[in-house]
């Protein structure tokens, strides 16, 4: 029993075909143990990327409310030293941001050389929530898929690796998580009427995601669909993905200069 994490560019991606409960038949304890082991590797790789200071990685987290974006960030930050990380959350745009093109705020938030950025939401909101809530006209959001692909190409050509993760939870799982938040005085603050209203548009969000995942699943920046009904499995999948990405980059410490020590007084 297997489920692909990503599909080849050009494939028609339909979230309904992906099982949000998928977990390879692993049990929770085994999953958590593997994640803890990955943290050690991640910290070492991230530190080498930082020391090398020539390339960067951005992990883009998308998903509907309560899909686990905050929890995934907490997990990565437990594994990786904060000095290597830049965490950015994208909220509804400010007046200043709205006075620019939709990619402006995103471009200037990209991690610099040596760093790993983690995006809690991203430019994908501009073809998701913006489409569902009809914040711009259809020709405007439709033209954004090509613009996003060109933007991501510019970034990857410049030495940035983009790891796009869609955290996939089911409608039932979202209900349970929202209900838990509404009952918990320490969690209710996360929710507003807009979030409950978004749930009423579940099908429109799913359609918008199907299109965004299909149209922006490129060779240079593919989408990964992370089964996220089980938090521990979601953590494991994302930790593995980031580890794989860093391993592929194989960051190196700058060359050692044995003569430098002679100038130590
Ligand atoms: P949260 O992530 O729960 O703090 O909420 C952030 C809110 O900002 C969500 O409801 C997003 O849909 C919204 N948001 C993020 N980016 C945009 C955007 N480009 N346009 C409109 N709303 C956005
Ligand atoms: Mg929210």
GROMACS .gro file of C-alpha atoms and ligand atoms in nm:
model
  289
    1UNK     CA    1   0.000   0.000   0.000
    2UNK     CA    2   0.165   0.322  -0.118
    3UNK     CA    3   0.057   0.674  -0.201
    4UNK     CA    4   0.268   0.912  -0.411
    5UNK     CA    5   0.392   1.224  -0.236
    6UNK     CA    6   0.407   1.409  -0.565
    7UNK     CA    7   0.289   1.353  -0.920
    8UNK     CA    8   0.481   1.426  -1.242
    9UNK     CA    9   0.438   1.782  -1.375
   10UNK     CA   10   0.142   1.799  -1.611
   11UNK     CA   11  -0.063   1.541  -1.414
   12UNK     CA   12  -0.415   1.630  -1.317
   13UNK     CA   13  -0.402   1.656  -0.937
   14UNK     CA   14  -0.727   1.590  -0.752
   15UNK     CA   15  -0.709   1.598  -0.375
   16UNK     CA   16  -1.005   1.361  -0.359
   17UNK     CA   17  -0.770   1.091  -0.491
   18UNK     CA   18  -0.535   1.132  -0.193
   19UNK     CA   19  -0.602   0.967   0.142
   20UNK     CA   20  -0.545   1.217   0.423
   21UNK     CA   21  -0.527   0.922   0.667
   22UNK     CA   22  -0.241   0.751   0.485
   23UNK     CA   23   0.047   0.655   0.717
   24UNK     CA   24   0.224   0.358   0.552
   25UNK     CA   25   0.082   0.137   0.825
   26UNK     CA   26   0.347   0.280   1.060
   27UNK     CA   27   0.264   0.310   1.426
   28UNK     CA   28   0.286   0.639   1.607
   29UNK     CA   29   0.581   0.551   1.829
   30UNK     CA   30   0.792   0.428   1.536
   31UNK     CA   31   0.702   0.743   1.343
   32UNK     CA   32   0.800   0.972   1.629
   33UNK     CA   33   1.127   0.789   1.683
   34UNK     CA   34   1.217   0.836   1.318
   35UNK     CA   35   1.131   1.206   1.332
   36UNK     CA   36   1.354   1.252   1.638
   37UNK     CA   37   1.639   1.085   1.454
   38UNK     CA   38   1.579   1.310   1.153
   39UNK     CA   39   1.609   1.619   1.374
   40UNK     CA   40   1.973   1.540   1.439
   41UNK     CA   41   2.049   1.504   1.070
   42UNK     CA   42   1.849   1.815   0.989
   43UNK     CA   43   2.037   2.025   1.240
   44UNK     CA   44   2.372   1.918   1.100
   45UNK     CA   45   2.268   1.973   0.736
   46UNK     CA   46   2.110   2.311   0.812
   47UNK     CA   47   2.424   2.421   0.994
   48UNK     CA   48   2.636   2.326   0.694
   49UNK     CA   49   2.403   2.521   0.464
   50UNK     CA   50   2.444   2.818   0.698
   51UNK     CA   51   2.823   2.788   0.701
   52UNK     CA   52   2.841   2.746   0.324
   53UNK     CA   53   2.622   3.058   0.276
   54UNK     CA   54   2.579   3.014  -0.099
   55UNK     CA   55   2.232   2.863  -0.134
   56UNK     CA   56   1.896   2.874   0.041
   57UNK     CA   57   1.583   2.665   0.089
   58UNK     CA   58   1.225   2.771   0.142
   59UNK     CA   59   0.959   2.536   0.277
   60UNK     CA   60   0.616   2.657   0.169
   61UNK     CA   61   0.331   2.533   0.388
   62UNK     CA   62  -0.020   2.552   0.252
   63UNK     CA   63  -0.341   2.390   0.371
   64UNK     CA   64  -0.685   2.484   0.490
   65UNK     CA   65  -0.742   2.611   0.845
   66UNK     CA   66  -0.633   2.361   1.110
   67UNK     CA   67  -0.435   2.157   0.856
   68UNK     CA   68  -0.134   2.182   1.087
   69UNK     CA   69   0.084   2.460   0.946
   70UNK     CA   70   0.175   2.597   1.291
   71UNK     CA   71   0.245   2.248   1.426
   72UNK     CA   72   0.472   2.168   1.132
   73UNK     CA   73   0.672   2.486   1.192
   74UNK     CA   74   0.708   2.396   1.561
   75UNK     CA   75   0.834   2.052   1.459
   76UNK     CA   76   1.098   2.189   1.217
   77UNK     CA   77   1.209   2.447   1.471
   78UNK     CA   78   1.264   2.171   1.728
   79UNK     CA   79   1.506   2.007   1.488
   80UNK     CA   80   1.685   2.303   1.334
   81UNK     CA   81   1.875   2.577   1.515
   82UNK     CA   82   1.677   2.905   1.501
   83UNK     CA   83   1.979   3.093   1.367
   84UNK     CA   84   1.941   2.898   1.041
   85UNK     CA   85   1.565   2.963   1.014
   86UNK     CA   86   1.344   3.247   0.891
   87UNK     CA   87   0.977   3.186   0.968
   88UNK     CA   88   0.730   3.411   0.787
   89UNK     CA   89   0.347   3.412   0.815
   90UNK     CA   90   0.142   3.566   0.538
   91UNK     CA   91  -0.182   3.724   0.655
   92UNK     CA   92  -0.435   3.927   0.458
   93UNK     CA   93  -0.224   4.190   0.278
   94UNK     CA   94  -0.178   4.538   0.428
   95UNK     CA   95  -0.258   4.858   0.239
   96UNK     CA   96   0.109   4.892   0.153
   97UNK     CA   97   0.126   4.534   0.023
   98UNK     CA   98  -0.193   4.583  -0.178
   99UNK     CA   99  -0.031   4.884  -0.344
  100UNK     CA  100   0.222   4.646  -0.507
  101UNK     CA  101   0.201   4.335  -0.723
  102UNK     CA  102   0.100   4.020  -0.531
  103UNK     CA  103   0.452   3.874  -0.537
  104UNK     CA  104   0.625   4.178  -0.389
  105UNK     CA  105   0.582   4.087  -0.024
  106UNK     CA  106   0.669   3.726  -0.095
  107UNK     CA  107   0.985   3.800  -0.292
  108UNK     CA  108   1.133   4.019  -0.021
  109UNK     CA  109   1.060   3.755   0.242
  110UNK     CA  110   1.266   3.487   0.068
  111UNK     CA  111   1.556   3.350   0.276
  112UNK     CA  112   1.903   3.477   0.193
  113UNK     CA  113   2.200   3.249   0.123
  114UNK     CA  114   2.264   2.998   0.397
  115UNK     CA  115   1.915   3.011   0.541
  116UNK     CA  116   1.602   2.800   0.549
  117UNK     CA  117   1.278   2.994   0.518
  118UNK     CA  118   0.951   2.847   0.640
  119UNK     CA  119   0.642   3.008   0.496
  120UNK     CA  120   0.314   2.980   0.683
  121UNK     CA  121   0.095   3.044   0.375
  122UNK     CA  122   0.244   3.211   0.071
  123UNK     CA  123   0.176   3.356  -0.274
  124UNK     CA  124  -0.058   3.058  -0.323
  125UNK     CA  125  -0.319   3.243  -0.114
  126UNK     CA  126  -0.343   3.474  -0.415
  127UNK     CA  127  -0.492   3.192  -0.623
  128UNK     CA  128  -0.676   3.023  -0.334
  129UNK     CA  129  -0.849   3.246  -0.078
  130UNK     CA  130  -0.846   3.536  -0.322
  131UNK     CA  131  -1.028   3.321  -0.578
  132UNK     CA  132  -1.277   3.168  -0.333
  133UNK     CA  133  -1.358   3.502  -0.174
  134UNK     CA  134  -1.368   3.675  -0.515
  135UNK     CA  135  -1.120   3.941  -0.405
  136UNK     CA  136  -1.000   3.991  -0.763
  137UNK     CA  137  -1.161   3.915  -1.099
  138UNK     CA  138  -1.124   3.573  -1.262
  139UNK     CA  139  -0.888   3.687  -1.543
  140UNK     CA  140  -0.659   3.832  -1.275
  141UNK     CA  141  -0.628   3.514  -1.065
  142UNK     CA  142  -0.614   3.294  -1.374
  143UNK     CA  143  -0.312   3.483  -1.507
  144UNK     CA  144  -0.133   3.423  -1.176
  145UNK     CA  145  -0.052   3.055  -1.232
  146UNK     CA  146   0.191   3.143  -1.513
  147UNK     CA  147   0.323   3.436  -1.312
  148UNK     CA  148   0.388   3.208  -1.013
  149UNK     CA  149   0.566   2.950  -1.229
  150UNK     CA  150   0.788   3.219  -1.382
  151UNK     CA  151   0.857   3.368  -1.036
  152UNK     CA  152   0.954   3.031  -0.891
  153UNK     CA  153   1.181   2.969  -1.192
  154UNK     CA  154   1.356   3.298  -1.127
  155UNK     CA  155   1.410   3.194  -0.765
  156UNK     CA  156   1.536   2.844  -0.838
  157UNK     CA  157   1.769   2.974  -1.112
  158UNK     CA  158   1.912   3.202  -0.843
  159UNK     CA  159   2.005   2.912  -0.614
  160UNK     CA  160   1.692   2.878  -0.403
  161UNK     CA  161   1.531   2.537  -0.356
  162UNK     CA  162   1.154   2.550  -0.306
  163UNK     CA  163   0.986   2.271  -0.110
  164UNK     CA  164   0.610   2.309  -0.150
  165UNK     CA  165   0.397   2.110   0.094
  166UNK     CA  166   0.022   2.088   0.087
  167UNK     CA  167  -0.095   1.960   0.426
  168UNK     CA  168  -0.392   1.745   0.337
  169UNK     CA  169  -0.662   1.686   0.600
  170UNK     CA  170  -1.015   1.555   0.548
  171UNK     CA  171  -1.330   1.756   0.608
  172UNK     CA  172  -1.416   1.539   0.911
  173UNK     CA  173  -1.072   1.588   1.061
  174UNK     CA  174  -1.101   1.965   1.014
  175UNK     CA  175  -1.436   1.960   1.195
  176UNK     CA  176  -1.283   1.779   1.491
  177UNK     CA  177  -0.989   2.018   1.510
  178UNK     CA  178  -1.209   2.329   1.480
  179UNK     CA  179  -1.442   2.194   1.745
  180UNK     CA  180  -1.150   2.129   1.977
  181UNK     CA  181  -1.025   2.483   1.922
  182UNK     CA  182  -1.365   2.631   1.991
  183UNK     CA  183  -1.391   2.442   2.321
  184UNK     CA  184  -1.036   2.519   2.441
  185UNK     CA  185  -0.986   2.867   2.595
  186UNK     CA  186  -0.618   2.846   2.497
  187UNK     CA  187  -0.695   2.766   2.134
  188UNK     CA  188  -1.014   2.956   2.056
  189UNK     CA  189  -0.816   3.271   1.977
  190UNK     CA  190  -0.692   3.101   1.662
  191UNK     CA  191  -1.040   3.110   1.514
  192UNK     CA  192  -1.259   3.391   1.392
  193UNK     CA  193  -1.593   3.400   1.212
  194UNK     CA  194  -1.402   3.412   0.879
  195UNK     CA  195  -1.249   3.068   0.948
  196UNK     CA  196  -1.590   2.915   1.016
  197UNK     CA  197  -1.719   3.080   0.702
  198UNK     CA  198  -1.425   2.938   0.503
  199UNK     CA  199  -1.538   2.590   0.605
  200UNK     CA  200  -1.872   2.653   0.438
  201UNK     CA  201  -1.675   2.700   0.115
  202UNK     CA  202  -1.491   2.368   0.152
  203UNK     CA  203  -1.569   2.254  -0.204
  204UNK     CA  204  -1.457   2.585  -0.357
  205UNK     CA  205  -1.130   2.568  -0.162
  206UNK     CA  206  -1.075   2.213  -0.279
  207UNK     CA  207  -1.137   2.315  -0.640
  208UNK     CA  208  -0.900   2.611  -0.605
  209UNK     CA  209  -0.634   2.381  -0.454
  210UNK     CA  210  -0.678   2.118  -0.725
  211UNK     CA  211  -0.612   2.387  -0.988
  212UNK     CA  212  -0.318   2.548  -0.806
  213UNK     CA  213  -0.152   2.211  -0.735
  214UNK     CA  214  -0.203   2.100  -1.096
  215UNK     CA  215  -0.099   2.420  -1.272
  216UNK     CA  216   0.197   2.506  -1.049
  217UNK     CA  217   0.345   2.157  -1.017
  218UNK     CA  218   0.662   2.219  -1.213
  219UNK     CA  219   0.993   2.044  -1.264
  220UNK     CA  220   1.172   2.327  -1.081
  221UNK     CA  221   0.922   2.353  -0.793
  222UNK     CA  222   0.698   2.045  -0.754
  223UNK     CA  223   0.412   2.015  -0.506
  224UNK     CA  224   0.409   1.752  -0.232
  225UNK     CA  225   0.078   1.633  -0.095
  226UNK     CA  226   0.137   1.546   0.269
  227UNK     CA  227  -0.122   1.319   0.434
  228UNK     CA  228  -0.191   1.522   0.748
  229UNK     CA  229  -0.480   1.365   0.940
  230UNK     CA  230  -0.220   1.213   1.173
  231UNK     CA  231   0.000   1.488   1.308
  232UNK     CA  232   0.296   1.259   1.380
  233UNK     CA  233   0.290   1.125   1.022
  234UNK     CA  234   0.267   1.475   0.875
  235UNK     CA  235   0.573   1.570   1.084
  236UNK     CA  236   0.763   1.266   0.966
  237UNK     CA  237   0.687   1.328   0.598
  238UNK     CA  238   0.789   1.694   0.612
  239UNK     CA  239   1.105   1.615   0.812
  240UNK     CA  240   1.202   1.352   0.556
  241UNK     CA  241   1.137   1.591   0.269
  242UNK     CA  242   1.353   1.866   0.416
  243UNK     CA  243   1.627   1.616   0.500
  244UNK     CA  244   1.620   1.479   0.142
  245UNK     CA  245   1.634   1.830   0.001
  246UNK     CA  246   1.933   1.927   0.212
  247UNK     CA  247   2.108   1.598   0.142
  248UNK     CA  248   2.069   1.657  -0.229
  249UNK     CA  249   2.218   2.005  -0.192
  250UNK     CA  250   2.504   1.853   0.009
  251UNK     CA  251   2.618   2.184   0.161
  252UNK     CA  252   2.990   2.204   0.243
  253UNK     CA  253   3.185   2.398   0.501
  254UNK     CA  254   3.400   2.666   0.333
  255UNK     CA  255   3.754   2.545   0.247
  256UNK     CA  256   3.986   2.501   0.543
  257UNK     CA  257   4.290   2.729   0.545
  258UNK     CA  258   4.568   2.564   0.748
  259UNK     CA  259   4.785   2.878   0.734
  260UNK     CA  260   4.533   3.094   0.920
  261UNK     CA  261   4.634   2.952   1.258
  262UNK     CA  262   4.985   3.090   1.215
  263UNK     CA  263   4.844   3.443   1.243
  264UNK     CA  264   4.689   3.369   1.586
  265UNK     CA  265   4.873   3.573   1.850
  266LIG     P1  266  -0.396   3.258   0.992
  266LIG     O1  267  -0.297   3.189   0.903
  266LIG     O2  268  -0.496   3.166   1.052
  266LIG     O3  269  -0.333   3.351   1.089
  266LIG     O4  270  -0.486   3.353   0.897
  266LIG     C1  271  -0.434   3.433   0.801
  266LIG     C2  272  -0.547   3.475   0.711
  266LIG     O5  273  -0.495   3.560   0.610
  266LIG     C3  274  -0.613   3.357   0.643
  266LIG     O6  275  -0.752   3.365   0.653
  266LIG     C4  276  -0.570   3.374   0.498
  266LIG     O7  277  -0.663   3.324   0.407
  266LIG     C5  278  -0.551   3.524   0.487
  266LIG     N1  279  -0.463   3.560   0.377
  266LIG     C6  280  -0.335   3.524   0.359
  266LIG     N2  281  -0.287   3.572   0.242
  266LIG     C7  282  -0.390   3.640   0.184
  266LIG     C8  283  -0.404   3.711   0.063
  266LIG     N3  284  -0.303   3.723  -0.024
  266LIG     N4  285  -0.523   3.768   0.038
  266LIG     C9  286  -0.625   3.757   0.125
  266LIG     N5  287  -0.619   3.691   0.242
  266LIG    C10  288  -0.502   3.632   0.271
  267LIG    MG1  289  -0.694   3.106   1.031
   0.00000   0.00000   0.00000
